[in-house]
Coordinates of C-alpha atoms in Angstrom, one line a residue:
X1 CA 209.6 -14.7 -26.4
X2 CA 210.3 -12.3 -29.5
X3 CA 211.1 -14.1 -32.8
X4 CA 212.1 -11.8 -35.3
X5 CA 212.4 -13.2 -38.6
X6 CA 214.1 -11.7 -42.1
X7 CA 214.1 -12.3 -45.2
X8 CA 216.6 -11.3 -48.0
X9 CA 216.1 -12.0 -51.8
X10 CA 219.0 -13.7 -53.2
X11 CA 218.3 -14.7 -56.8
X12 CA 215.4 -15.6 -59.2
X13 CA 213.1 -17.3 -56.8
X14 CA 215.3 -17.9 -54.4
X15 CA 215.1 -16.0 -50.7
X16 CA 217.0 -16.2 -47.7
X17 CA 215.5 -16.4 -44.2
X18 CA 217.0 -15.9 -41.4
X19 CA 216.3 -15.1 -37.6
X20 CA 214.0 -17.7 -37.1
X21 CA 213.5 -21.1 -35.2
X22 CA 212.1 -24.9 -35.3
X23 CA 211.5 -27.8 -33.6
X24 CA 212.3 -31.4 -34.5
X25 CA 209.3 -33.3 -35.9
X26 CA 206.4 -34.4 -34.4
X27 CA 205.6 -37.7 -33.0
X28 CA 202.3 -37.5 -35.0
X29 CA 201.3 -36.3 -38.8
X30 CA 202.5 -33.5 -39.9
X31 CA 202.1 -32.3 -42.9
X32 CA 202.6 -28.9 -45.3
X33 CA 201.3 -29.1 -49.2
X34 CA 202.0 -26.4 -52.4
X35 CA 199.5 -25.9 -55.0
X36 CA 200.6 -23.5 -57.8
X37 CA 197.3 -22.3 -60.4
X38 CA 197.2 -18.6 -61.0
X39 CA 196.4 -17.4 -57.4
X40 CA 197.4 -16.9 -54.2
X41 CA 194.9 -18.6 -51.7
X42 CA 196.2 -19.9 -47.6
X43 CA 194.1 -22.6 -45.9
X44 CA 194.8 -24.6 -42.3
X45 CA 193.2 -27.7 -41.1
X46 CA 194.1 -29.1 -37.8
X47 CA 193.2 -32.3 -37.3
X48 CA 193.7 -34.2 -33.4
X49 CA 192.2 -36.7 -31.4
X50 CA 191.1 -40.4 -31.9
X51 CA 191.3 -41.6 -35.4
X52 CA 193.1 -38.6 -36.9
X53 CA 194.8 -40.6 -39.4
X54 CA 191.5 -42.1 -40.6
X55 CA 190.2 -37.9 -41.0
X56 CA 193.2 -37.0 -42.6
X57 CA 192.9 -39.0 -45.4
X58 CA 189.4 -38.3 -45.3
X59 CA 190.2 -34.4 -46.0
X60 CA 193.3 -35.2 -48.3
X61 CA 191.0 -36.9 -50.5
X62 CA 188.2 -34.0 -50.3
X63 CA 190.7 -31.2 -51.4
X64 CA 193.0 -33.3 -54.0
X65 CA 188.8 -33.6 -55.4
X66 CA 188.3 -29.7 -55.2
X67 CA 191.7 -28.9 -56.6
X68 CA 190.7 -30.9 -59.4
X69 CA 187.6 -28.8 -59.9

């Protein structure tokens, strides 16, 4: 499978993509957070398996702590 996707600026802070593709939501968590402060960073954490609610606070809490930093 070949996804190709585009994007097109339309405005001040505004972009268009198109091309691409989704799913509906998960059954599970699912979750996807912003953070603005003066530079560009990207992180992932995948959390599965028994209890993964519990460990996703868990880690919510430990980088809402570190963003405070």
């Amino acid at each position: 499978m070949r996804i190709s996707v585009q994007l097109k600026e339309v405005g001040p802070n505004r972009v268009k993509v198109t091309g691409g593709r989704g799913s509906g939501r998960p059954n599970k968590y699912k979750a996807v957070i912003g953070y603005q402060a003066g530079y560009i960073a990207e992180g992932e954490i995948s959390i599965g398996g028994f209890e993964a609610g519990i460990r996703a606070n868990l880690l919510a809490e430990a980088v809402a702590t570190r963003i405070k930093e």
